GROMACS .gro file of N, CA and C in nm:
model
  501
    1MET      N    1   1.685  -1.480  -1.453
    1MET     CA    2   1.758  -1.379  -1.380
    1MET      C    3   1.835  -1.447  -1.268
    2GLU      N    4   1.963  -1.425  -1.261
    2GLU     CA    5   2.044  -1.485  -1.156
    2GLU      C    6   2.023  -1.411  -1.026
    3ARG      N    7   2.027  -1.484  -0.917
    3ARG     CA    8   2.002  -1.423  -0.786
    3ARG      C    9   2.102  -1.313  -0.755
    4THR      N   10   2.225  -1.324  -0.801
    4THR     CA   11   2.326  -1.223  -0.771
    4THR      C   12   2.292  -1.089  -0.834
    5SER      N   13   2.210  -1.088  -0.939
    5SER     CA   14   2.174  -0.962  -1.004
    5SER      C   15   2.047  -0.901  -0.946
    6LEU      N   16   1.983  -0.971  -0.853
    6LEU     CA   17   1.860  -0.920  -0.793
    6LEU      C   18   1.891  -0.814  -0.689
    7PRO      N   19   1.804  -0.713  -0.676
    7PRO     CA   20   1.820  -0.617  -0.567
    7PRO      C   21   1.813  -0.689  -0.433
    8LYS      N   22   1.861  -0.622  -0.329
    8LYS     CA   23   1.877  -0.681  -0.196
    8LYS      C   24   1.753  -0.757  -0.147
    9ALA      N   25   1.634  -0.695  -0.148
    9ALA     CA   26   1.514  -0.761  -0.097
    9ALA      C   27   1.480  -0.883  -0.180
   10ALA      N   28   1.498  -0.874  -0.310
   10ALA     CA   29   1.467  -0.987  -0.396
   10ALA      C   30   1.562  -1.103  -0.371
   11ALA      N   31   1.686  -1.073  -0.336
   11ALA     CA   32   1.784  -1.178  -0.307
   11ALA      C   33   1.747  -1.254  -0.181
   12LEU      N   34   1.662  -1.197  -0.097
   12LEU     CA   35   1.621  -1.265   0.025
   12LEU      C   36   1.526  -1.380  -0.003
   13TRP      N   37   1.467  -1.383  -0.120
   13TRP     CA   38   1.375  -1.491  -0.156
   13TRP      C   39   1.462  -1.605  -0.207
   14VAL      N   40   1.494  -1.698  -0.121
   14VAL     CA   41   1.596  -1.797  -0.155
   14VAL      C   42   1.541  -1.933  -0.195
   15GLY      N   43   1.412  -1.953  -0.190
   15GLY     CA   44   1.355  -2.082  -0.223
   15GLY      C   45   1.381  -2.121  -0.367
   16GLU      N   46   1.410  -2.248  -0.389
   16GLU     CA   47   1.433  -2.299  -0.524
   16GLU      C   48   1.328  -2.404  -0.563
   17ASP      N   49   1.234  -2.429  -0.473
   17ASP     CA   50   1.129  -2.526  -0.502
   17ASP      C   51   1.033  -2.466  -0.605
   18PRO      N   52   0.951  -2.547  -0.670
   18PRO     CA   53   0.861  -2.497  -0.775
   18PRO      C   54   0.768  -2.384  -0.728
   19ALA      N   55   0.715  -2.395  -0.606
   19ALA     CA   56   0.625  -2.291  -0.556
   19ALA      C   57   0.699  -2.158  -0.539
   20SER      N   58   0.821  -2.163  -0.485
   20SER     CA   59   0.899  -2.040  -0.466
   20SER      C   60   0.936  -1.978  -0.600
   21LEU      N   61   0.972  -2.060  -0.694
   21LEU     CA   62   1.006  -2.008  -0.827
   21LEU      C   63   0.885  -1.943  -0.893
   22LYS      N   64   0.768  -2.000  -0.869
   22LYS     CA   65   0.644  -1.943  -0.924
   22LYS      C   66   0.616  -1.807  -0.860
   23VAL      N   67   0.636  -1.795  -0.730
   23VAL     CA   68   0.614  -1.668  -0.660
   23VAL      C   69   0.715  -1.563  -0.708
   24ARG      N   70   0.840  -1.603  -0.722
   24ARG     CA   71   0.942  -1.509  -0.769
   24ARG      C   72   0.911  -1.462  -0.911
   25ALA      N   73   0.866  -1.553  -0.996
   25ALA     CA   74   0.828  -1.515  -1.133
   25ALA      C   75   0.710  -1.419  -1.132
   26ALA      N   76   0.615  -1.443  -1.043
   26ALA     CA   77   0.500  -1.352  -1.031
   26ALA      C   78   0.546  -1.213  -0.988
   27ALA      N   79   0.639  -1.207  -0.893
   27ALA     CA   80   0.691  -1.078  -0.847
   27ALA      C   81   0.759  -1.002  -0.961
   28GLU      N   82   0.837  -1.073  -1.040
   28GLU     CA   83   0.904  -1.010  -1.154
   28GLU      C   84   0.803  -0.958  -1.255
   29LYS      N   85   0.699  -1.036  -1.282
   29LYS     CA   86   0.597  -0.994  -1.378
   29LYS      C   87   0.521  -0.872  -1.326
   30LEU      N   88   0.481  -0.875  -1.198
   30LEU     CA   89   0.407  -0.763  -1.138
   30LEU      C   90   0.492  -0.638  -1.126
   31ALA      N   91   0.621  -0.655  -1.105
   31ALA     CA   92   0.711  -0.540  -1.093
   31ALA      C   93   0.716  -0.459  -1.221
   32ALA      N   94   0.690  -0.523  -1.332
   32ALA     CA   95   0.694  -0.454  -1.462
   32ALA      C   96   0.571  -0.367  -1.485
   33THR      N   97   0.471  -0.375  -1.396
   33THR     CA   98   0.350  -0.295  -1.409
   33THR      C   99   0.346  -0.186  -1.303
   34ARG      N  100   0.250  -0.096  -1.313
   34ARG     CA  101   0.228   0.005  -1.209
   34ARG      C  102   0.095  -0.022  -1.139
   35SER      N  103   0.039  -0.139  -1.158
   35SER     CA  104  -0.091  -0.173  -1.103
   35SER      C  105  -0.088  -0.181  -0.951
   36SER      N  106  -0.203  -0.146  -0.890
   36SER     CA  107  -0.220  -0.170  -0.748
   36SER      C  108  -0.236  -0.320  -0.728
   37LEU      N  109  -0.190  -0.369  -0.613
   37LEU     CA  110  -0.193  -0.513  -0.588
   37LEU      C  111  -0.261  -0.543  -0.456
   38LEU      N  112  -0.326  -0.657  -0.449
   38LEU     CA  113  -0.378  -0.712  -0.326
   38LEU      C  114  -0.308  -0.845  -0.304
   39VAL      N  115  -0.237  -0.857  -0.192
   39VAL     CA  116  -0.165  -0.978  -0.161
   39VAL      C  117  -0.231  -1.040  -0.038
   40ARG      N  118  -0.281  -1.162  -0.054
   40ARG     CA  119  -0.352  -1.231   0.054
   40ARG      C  120  -0.275  -1.353   0.097
   41GLY      N  121  -0.284  -1.382   0.226
   41GLY     CA  122  -0.220  -1.502   0.278
   41GLY      C  123  -0.221  -1.500   0.429
   42GLU      N  124  -0.197  -1.614   0.487
   42GLU     CA  125  -0.194  -1.625   0.632
   42GLU      C  126  -0.076  -1.548   0.688
   43SER      N  127  -0.084  -1.516   0.816
   43SER     CA  128   0.027  -1.448   0.884
   43SER      C  129   0.153  -1.533   0.873
   44GLY      N  130   0.264  -1.466   0.845
   44GLY     CA  131   0.391  -1.535   0.837
   44GLY      C  132   0.424  -1.597   0.704
   45THR      N  133   0.344  -1.570   0.601
   45THR     CA  134   0.368  -1.633   0.470
   45THR      C  135   0.456  -1.549   0.378
   46GLY      N  136   0.497  -1.430   0.422
   46GLY     CA  137   0.588  -1.350   0.341
   46GLY      C  138   0.522  -1.245   0.254
   47LYS      N  139   0.402  -1.202   0.289
   47LYS     CA  140   0.333  -1.100   0.210
   47LYS      C  141   0.415  -0.970   0.204
   48ASP      N  142   0.468  -0.930   0.319
   48ASP     CA  143   0.545  -0.807   0.327
   48ASP      C  144   0.674  -0.818   0.244
   49LEU      N  145   0.741  -0.931   0.253
   49LEU     CA  146   0.862  -0.954   0.174
   49LEU      C  147   0.829  -0.953   0.025
   50PHE      N  148   0.717  -1.014  -0.012
   50PHE     CA  149   0.675  -1.014  -0.152
   50PHE      C  150   0.655  -0.870  -0.202
   51ALA      N  151   0.590  -0.787  -0.119
   51ALA     CA  152   0.567  -0.647  -0.158
   51ALA      C  153   0.701  -0.574  -0.176
   52GLU      N  154   0.797  -0.599  -0.086
   52GLU     CA  155   0.929  -0.538  -0.099
   52GLU      C  156   0.999  -0.582  -0.227
   53ILE      N  157   0.989  -0.710  -0.258
   53ILE     CA  158   1.053  -0.762  -0.378
   53ILE      C  159   0.993  -0.698  -0.503
   54VAL      N  160   0.860  -0.689  -0.508
   54VAL     CA  161   0.795  -0.625  -0.622
   54VAL      C  162   0.846  -0.481  -0.637
   55HIS      N  163   0.852  -0.409  -0.525
   55HIS     CA  164   0.901  -0.269  -0.530
   55HIS      C  165   1.045  -0.265  -0.581
   56HIS      N  166   1.132  -0.347  -0.524
   56HIS     CA  167   1.275  -0.341  -0.558
   56HIS      C  168   1.307  -0.392  -0.698
   57LEU      N  169   1.217  -0.470  -0.756
   57LEU     CA  170   1.236  -0.514  -0.894
   57LEU      C  171   1.175  -0.417  -0.994
   58SER      N  172   1.097  -0.321  -0.946
   58SER     CA  173   1.024  -0.230  -1.035
   58SER      C  174   1.112  -0.113  -1.079
   59ALA      N  175   1.063  -0.040  -1.176
   59ALA     CA  176   1.132   0.081  -1.222
   59ALA      C  177   1.132   0.188  -1.114
   60SER      N  178   1.048   0.174  -1.012
   60SER     CA  179   1.037   0.272  -0.902
   60SER      C  180   1.127   0.237  -0.784
   61ARG      N  181   1.220   0.144  -0.802
   61ARG     CA  182   1.302   0.097  -0.690
   61ARG      C  183   1.382   0.208  -0.621
   62CYS      N  184   1.409   0.318  -0.690
   62CYS     CA  185   1.482   0.429  -0.628
   62CYS      C  186   1.388   0.529  -0.561
   63GLU      N  187   1.260   0.507  -0.573
   63GLU     CA  188   1.159   0.592  -0.510
   63GLU      C  189   1.125   0.534  -0.373
   64PRO      N  190   1.051   0.610  -0.290
   64PRO     CA  191   1.021   0.562  -0.154
   64PRO      C  192   0.939   0.433  -0.151
   65LEU      N  193   0.965   0.355  -0.050
   65LEU     CA  194   0.883   0.239  -0.015
   65LEU      C  195   0.834   0.267   0.127
   66LEU      N  196   0.707   0.302   0.140
   66LEU     CA  197   0.649   0.334   0.270
   66LEU      C  198   0.551   0.226   0.310
   67LYS      N  199   0.551   0.195   0.440
   67LYS     CA  200   0.460   0.093   0.491
   67LYS      C  201   0.373   0.152   0.600
   68VAL      N  202   0.247   0.115   0.597
   68VAL     CA  203   0.151   0.157   0.700
   68VAL      C  204   0.085   0.031   0.755
   69ASP      N  205   0.095   0.011   0.886
   69ASP     CA  206   0.027  -0.101   0.951
   69ASP      C  207  -0.111  -0.052   0.990
   70CYS      N  208  -0.209  -0.082   0.907
   70CYS     CA  209  -0.346  -0.033   0.927
   70CYS      C  210  -0.409  -0.085   1.055
   71ALA      N  211  -0.364  -0.199   1.103
   71ALA     CA  212  -0.422  -0.257   1.225
   71ALA      C  213  -0.372  -0.189   1.351
   72SER      N  214  -0.255  -0.125   1.344
   72SER     CA  215  -0.198  -0.067   1.466
   72SER      C  216  -0.228   0.082   1.482
   73LEU      N  217  -0.268   0.149   1.374
   73LEU     CA  218  -0.299   0.291   1.385
   73LEU      C  219  -0.440   0.311   1.438
   74PRO      N  220  -0.457   0.397   1.535
   74PRO     CA  221  -0.593   0.424   1.585
   74PRO      C  222  -0.682   0.481   1.475
   75GLU      N  223  -0.809   0.445   1.480
   75GLU     CA  224  -0.906   0.491   1.380
   75GLU      C  225  -0.904   0.643   1.365
   76THR      N  226  -0.880   0.713   1.475
   76THR     CA  227  -0.880   0.860   1.471
   76THR      C  228  -0.759   0.918   1.399
   77LEU      N  229  -0.655   0.839   1.377
   77LEU     CA  230  -0.534   0.890   1.313
   77LEU      C  231  -0.512   0.842   1.170
   78ILE      N  232  -0.575   0.733   1.133
   78ILE     CA  233  -0.545   0.671   1.004
   78ILE      C  234  -0.571   0.765   0.886
   79GLU      N  235  -0.680   0.841   0.891
   79GLU     CA  236  -0.711   0.930   0.779
   79GLU      C  237  -0.606   1.038   0.763
   80SER      N  238  -0.567   1.101   0.874
   80SER     CA  239  -0.466   1.207   0.863
   80SER      C  240  -0.329   1.149   0.826
   81GLU      N  241  -0.299   1.026   0.869
   81GLU     CA  242  -0.173   0.962   0.832
   81GLU      C  243  -0.168   0.932   0.683
   82LEU      N  244  -0.277   0.884   0.627
   82LEU     CA  245  -0.280   0.851   0.485
   82LEU      C  246  -0.293   0.973   0.395
   83PHE      N  247  -0.387   1.062   0.428
   83PHE     CA  248  -0.421   1.173   0.340
   83PHE      C  249  -0.346   1.302   0.371
   84GLY      N  250  -0.296   1.315   0.495
   84GLY     CA  251  -0.236   1.441   0.536
   84GLY      C  252  -0.343   1.541   0.573
   85TYR      N  253  -0.302   1.661   0.609
   85TYR     CA  254  -0.400   1.763   0.646
   85TYR      C  255  -0.343   1.903   0.627
   86GLU      N  256  -0.434   1.998   0.619
   86GLU     CA  257  -0.400   2.139   0.606
   86GLU      C  258  -0.399   2.204   0.744
   87ARG      N  259  -0.325   2.308   0.754
   87ARG     CA  260  -0.322   2.385   0.878
   87ARG      C  261  -0.464   2.430   0.912
   88GLY      N  262  -0.505   2.407   1.037
   88GLY     CA  263  -0.637   2.447   1.082
   88GLY      C  264  -0.748   2.348   1.050
   89ALA      N  265  -0.714   2.233   0.993
   89ALA     CA  266  -0.816   2.135   0.955
   89ALA      C  267  -0.889   2.080   1.077
   90PHE      N  268  -0.821   2.077   1.190
   90PHE     CA  269  -0.880   2.030   1.315
   90PHE      C  270  -0.799   2.089   1.429
   91THR      N  271  -0.850   2.080   1.548
   91THR     CA  272  -0.779   2.132   1.665
   91THR      C  273  -0.643   2.065   1.676
   92GLY      N  274  -0.540   2.147   1.685
   92GLY     CA  275  -0.405   2.094   1.694
   92GLY      C  276  -0.332   2.087   1.562
   93ALA      N  277  -0.399   2.111   1.451
   93ALA     CA  278  -0.334   2.108   1.320
   93ALA      C  279  -0.272   2.244   1.294
   94SER      N  280  -0.155   2.267   1.354
   94SER     CA  281  -0.092   2.399   1.345
   94SER      C  282  -0.010   2.415   1.217
   95ASP      N  283   0.020   2.307   1.149
   95ASP     CA  284   0.095   2.311   1.024
   95ASP      C  285   0.031   2.218   0.922
   96THR      N  286   0.065   2.238   0.796
   96THR     CA  287   0.023   2.146   0.692
   96THR      C  288   0.112   2.022   0.700
   97LYS      N  289   0.053   1.905   0.680
   97LYS     CA  290   0.130   1.780   0.685
   97LYS      C  291   0.094   1.694   0.565
   98GLN      N  292   0.196   1.648   0.495
   98GLN     CA  293   0.174   1.554   0.385
   98GLN      C  294   0.142   1.417   0.445
   99GLY      N  295   0.049   1.347   0.381
   99GLY     CA  296   0.016   1.211   0.423
   99GLY      C  297   0.101   1.110   0.349
  100ARG      N  298   0.087   0.986   0.385
  100ARG     CA  299   0.166   0.879   0.324
  100ARG      C  300   0.138   0.865   0.175
  101LEU      N  301   0.014   0.892   0.133
  101LEU     CA  302  -0.018   0.884  -0.010
  101LEU      C  303   0.069   0.980  -0.091
  102GLU      N  304   0.094   1.094  -0.033
  102GLU     CA  305   0.175   1.196  -0.099
  102GLU      C  306   0.324   1.169  -0.081
  103LEU      N  307   0.365   1.130   0.041
  103LEU     CA  308   0.505   1.106   0.070
  103LEU      C  309   0.564   0.990  -0.010
  104ALA      N  310   0.478   0.897  -0.050
  104ALA     CA  311   0.526   0.783  -0.129
  104ALA      C  312   0.570   0.824  -0.269
  105GLY      N  313   0.532   0.944  -0.312
  105GLY     CA  314   0.575   0.993  -0.443
  105GLY      C  315   0.540   0.896  -0.554
  106ARG      N  316   0.640   0.861  -0.635
  106ARG     CA  317   0.620   0.766  -0.744
  106ARG      C  318   0.663   0.626  -0.702
  107GLY      N  319   0.681   0.607  -0.571
  107GLY     CA  320   0.725   0.478  -0.519
  107GLY      C  321   0.609   0.385  -0.490
  108THR      N  322   0.618   0.319  -0.374
  108THR     CA  323   0.521   0.217  -0.336
  108THR      C  324   0.472   0.243  -0.194
  109LEU      N  325   0.342   0.234  -0.176
  109LEU     CA  326   0.280   0.243  -0.044
  109LEU      C  327   0.221   0.107  -0.011
  110VAL      N  328   0.273   0.044   0.094
  110VAL     CA  329   0.226  -0.087   0.137
  110VAL      C  330   0.130  -0.067   0.253
  111LEU      N  331   0.007  -0.114   0.236
  111LEU     CA  332  -0.094  -0.106   0.341
  111LEU      C  333  -0.110  -0.244   0.402
  112ASP      N  334  -0.042  -0.265   0.513
  112ASP     CA  335  -0.045  -0.395   0.579
  112ASP      C  336  -0.173  -0.409   0.660
  113GLU      N  337  -0.234  -0.525   0.651
  113GLU     CA  338  -0.362  -0.556   0.717
  113GLU      C  339  -0.468  -0.449   0.687
  114MET      N  340  -0.483  -0.419   0.560
  114MET     CA  341  -0.578  -0.317   0.517
  114MET      C  342  -0.722  -0.354   0.548
  115ALA      N  343  -0.751  -0.481   0.571
  115ALA     CA  344  -0.888  -0.522   0.605
  115ALA      C  345  -0.928  -0.471   0.744
  116ALA      N  346  -0.831  -0.423   0.822
  116ALA     CA  347  -0.860  -0.368   0.954
  116ALA      C  348  -0.920  -0.228   0.947
  117LEU      N  349  -0.916  -0.167   0.828
  117LEU     CA  350  -0.972  -0.033   0.813
  117LEU      C  351  -1.124  -0.036   0.830
  118THR      N  352  -1.179   0.071   0.884
  118THR     CA  353  -1.324   0.081   0.902
  118THR      C  354  -1.391   0.095   0.765
  119PRO      N  355  -1.519   0.057   0.754
  119PRO     CA  356  -1.588   0.072   0.626
  119PRO      C  357  -1.582   0.215   0.568
  120PRO      N  358  -1.599   0.322   0.649
  120PRO     CA  359  -1.586   0.456   0.590
  120PRO      C  360  -1.446   0.483   0.533
  121MET      N  361  -1.344   0.435   0.604
  121MET     CA  362  -1.207   0.455   0.555
  121MET      C  363  -1.182   0.370   0.430
  122GLN      N  364  -1.241   0.251   0.426
  122GLN     CA  365  -1.230   0.167   0.306
  122GLN      C  366  -1.289   0.239   0.186
  123SER      N  367  -1.404   0.305   0.206
  123SER     CA  368  -1.468   0.379   0.097
  123SER      C  369  -1.378   0.490   0.045
  124LYS      N  370  -1.318   0.564   0.136
  124LYS     CA  371  -1.229   0.675   0.096
  124LYS      C  372  -1.108   0.622   0.022
  125LEU      N  373  -1.052   0.513   0.070
  125LEU     CA  374  -0.934   0.457   0.006
  125LEU      C  375  -0.969   0.394  -0.129
  126LEU      N  376  -1.085   0.333  -0.138
  126LEU     CA  377  -1.131   0.275  -0.264
  126LEU      C  378  -1.143   0.384  -0.371
  127ARG      N  379  -1.193   0.500  -0.332
  127ARG     CA  380  -1.204   0.613  -0.425
  127ARG      C  381  -1.065   0.655  -0.473
  128VAL      N  382  -0.968   0.658  -0.382
  128VAL     CA  383  -0.832   0.696  -0.419
  128VAL      C  384  -0.774   0.596  -0.519
  129VAL      N  385  -0.789   0.468  -0.491
  129VAL     CA  386  -0.736   0.365  -0.579
  129VAL      C  387  -0.804   0.372  -0.716
  130ASP      N  388  -0.934   0.396  -0.716
  130ASP     CA  389  -1.011   0.401  -0.840
  130ASP      C  390  -0.982   0.525  -0.923
  131GLN      N  391  -0.981   0.642  -0.858
  131GLN     CA  392  -0.968   0.769  -0.931
  131GLN      C  393  -0.827   0.826  -0.932
  132ARG      N  394  -0.738   0.769  -0.848
  132ARG     CA  395  -0.598   0.811  -0.840
  132ARG      C  396  -0.581   0.956  -0.797
  133VAL      N  397  -0.678   1.010  -0.720
  133VAL     CA  398  -0.667   1.144  -0.663
  133VAL      C  399  -0.712   1.140  -0.518
  134PHE      N  400  -0.666   1.237  -0.439
  134PHE     CA  401  -0.705   1.247  -0.299
  134PHE      C  402  -0.693   1.393  -0.255
  135GLU      N  403  -0.753   1.423  -0.144
  135GLU     CA  404  -0.745   1.556  -0.083
  135GLU      C  405  -0.696   1.542   0.059
  136ARG      N  406  -0.612   1.635   0.100
  136ARG     CA  407  -0.573   1.640   0.240
  136ARG      C  408  -0.694   1.681   0.323
  137LEU      N  409  -0.699   1.641   0.450
  137LEU     CA  410  -0.806   1.686   0.538
  137LEU      C  411  -0.805   1.838   0.544
  138GLY      N  412  -0.922   1.897   0.532
  138GLY     CA  413  -0.933   2.043   0.539
  138GLY      C  414  -0.903   2.113   0.408
  139SER      N  415  -0.889   2.040   0.300
  139SER     CA  416  -0.855   2.099   0.170
  139SER      C  417  -0.957   2.055   0.066
  140HIS      N  418  -0.967   2.136  -0.040
  140HIS     CA  419  -1.049   2.099  -0.155
  140HIS      C  420  -0.961   2.084  -0.279
  141THR      N  421  -0.830   2.090  -0.258
  141THR     CA  422  -0.736   2.074  -0.368
  141THR      C  423  -0.704   1.927  -0.386
  142GLN      N  424  -0.721   1.879  -0.507
  142GLN     CA  425  -0.693   1.739  -0.533
  142GLN      C  426  -0.546   1.720  -0.566
  143HIS      N  427  -0.490   1.613  -0.511
  143HIS     CA  428  -0.353   1.572  -0.539
  143HIS      C  429  -0.360   1.440  -0.614
  144LYS      N  430  -0.271   1.424  -0.709
  144LYS     CA  431  -0.268   1.301  -0.788
  144LYS      C  432  -0.189   1.194  -0.712
  145LEU      N  433  -0.245   1.075  -0.703
  145LEU     CA  434  -0.174   0.962  -0.646
  145LEU      C  435  -0.081   0.907  -0.753
  146GLU      N  436   0.048   0.910  -0.726
  146GLU     CA  437   0.145   0.859  -0.821
  146GLU      C  438   0.203   0.726  -0.777
  147ALA      N  439   0.190   0.693  -0.650
  147ALA     CA  440   0.249   0.571  -0.596
  147ALA      C  441   0.165   0.449  -0.632
  148ARG      N  442   0.232   0.336  -0.635
  148ARG     CA  443   0.163   0.208  -0.646
  148ARG      C  444   0.119   0.170  -0.505
  149ILE      N  445  -0.001   0.119  -0.492
  149ILE     CA  446  -0.048   0.070  -0.363
  149ILE      C  447  -0.045  -0.082  -0.366
  150ILE      N  448   0.019  -0.138  -0.265
  150ILE     CA  449   0.017  -0.282  -0.245
  150ILE      C  450  -0.051  -0.306  -0.111
  151ALA      N  451  -0.169  -0.366  -0.115
  151ALA     CA  452  -0.247  -0.393   0.005
  151ALA      C  453  -0.223  -0.539   0.047
  152LEU      N  454  -0.201  -0.558   0.176
  152LEU     CA  455  -0.176  -0.691   0.231
  152LEU      C  456  -0.285  -0.725   0.331
  153THR      N  457  -0.325  -0.851   0.333
  153THR     CA  458  -0.422  -0.894   0.433
  153THR      C  459  -0.416  -1.043   0.456
  154SER      N  460  -0.446  -1.081   0.578
  154SER     CA  461  -0.462  -1.222   0.612
  154SER      C  462  -0.609  -1.256   0.633
  155ALA      N  463  -0.696  -1.156   0.617
  155ALA     CA  464  -0.840  -1.173   0.641
  155ALA      C  465  -0.906  -1.251   0.527
  156ASP      N  466  -1.012  -1.320   0.560
  156ASP     CA  467  -1.097  -1.386   0.463
  156ASP      C  468  -1.191  -1.278   0.408
  157LEU      N  469  -1.150  -1.216   0.299
  157LEU     CA  470  -1.224  -1.100   0.247
  157LEU      C  471  -1.365  -1.137   0.201
  158GLU      N  472  -1.382  -1.254   0.143
  158GLU     CA  473  -1.515  -1.293   0.098
  158GLU      C  474  -1.611  -1.301   0.216
  159ALA      N  475  -1.566  -1.358   0.328
  159ALA     CA  476  -1.650  -1.367   0.448
  159ALA      C  477  -1.677  -1.228   0.505
  160ARG      N  478  -1.577  -1.141   0.499
  160ARG     CA  479  -1.594  -1.003   0.550
  160ARG      C  480  -1.693  -0.926   0.463
  161VAL      N  481  -1.692  -0.950   0.333
  161VAL     CA  482  -1.788  -0.885   0.243
  161VAL      C  483  -1.929  -0.933   0.275
  162ARG      N  484  -1.946  -1.065   0.289
  162ARG     CA  485  -2.078  -1.121   0.322
  162ARG      C  486  -2.129  -1.066   0.454
  163ALA      N  487  -2.040  -1.040   0.549
  163ALA     CA  488  -2.079  -0.989   0.680
  163ALA      C  489  -2.101  -0.838   0.678
  164GLY      N  490  -2.075  -0.774   0.562
  164GLY     CA  491  -2.092  -0.628   0.552
  164GLY      C  492  -1.979  -0.552   0.617
  165GLU      N  493  -1.865  -0.616   0.637
  165GLU     CA  494  -1.751  -0.553   0.705
  165GLU      C  495  -1.643  -0.506   0.609
  166PHE      N  496  -1.657  -0.540   0.482
  166PHE     CA  497  -1.555  -0.502   0.386
  166PHE      C  498  -1.620  -0.469   0.253
  167ARG      N  499  -1.570  -0.363   0.191
  167ARG     CA  500  -1.624  -0.320   0.061
  167ARG      C  501  -1.546  -0.384  -0.052
   0.00000   0.00000   0.00000
């Protein structure tokens, strides 16, 4: 594939060395699937750019690409941001709100630094990834997850699992 035919984000990957070509080939291969992805690497290695390239090379490129920085959202807000909520679900919930899982539609939801999520939130998100359904806070109606989830982390997940900090 010539670089001029790549979508905008994919054209930003300009490396021609063997490692860069291998990463670009992996992005093209993954873009052809609807699988959820886990992208690991140190800060500054291009995990976010890789997720954008996968999205823009996929059949869902015209659908939303939403990003959530899991490390910057307060623990008290992350659940309502991801899952949304029904009117009256908690004090101050005067209207129904769609969460990012729903707003992503058939596009891509990027969860940056997902290892920062608390163990209870990890459990809830793991269920969503596994069963592809979720409920808004205050609701018993299940919504189907149609978006691809791309999770990014710089954490040593194996060490976090051994420490009981990651599921």
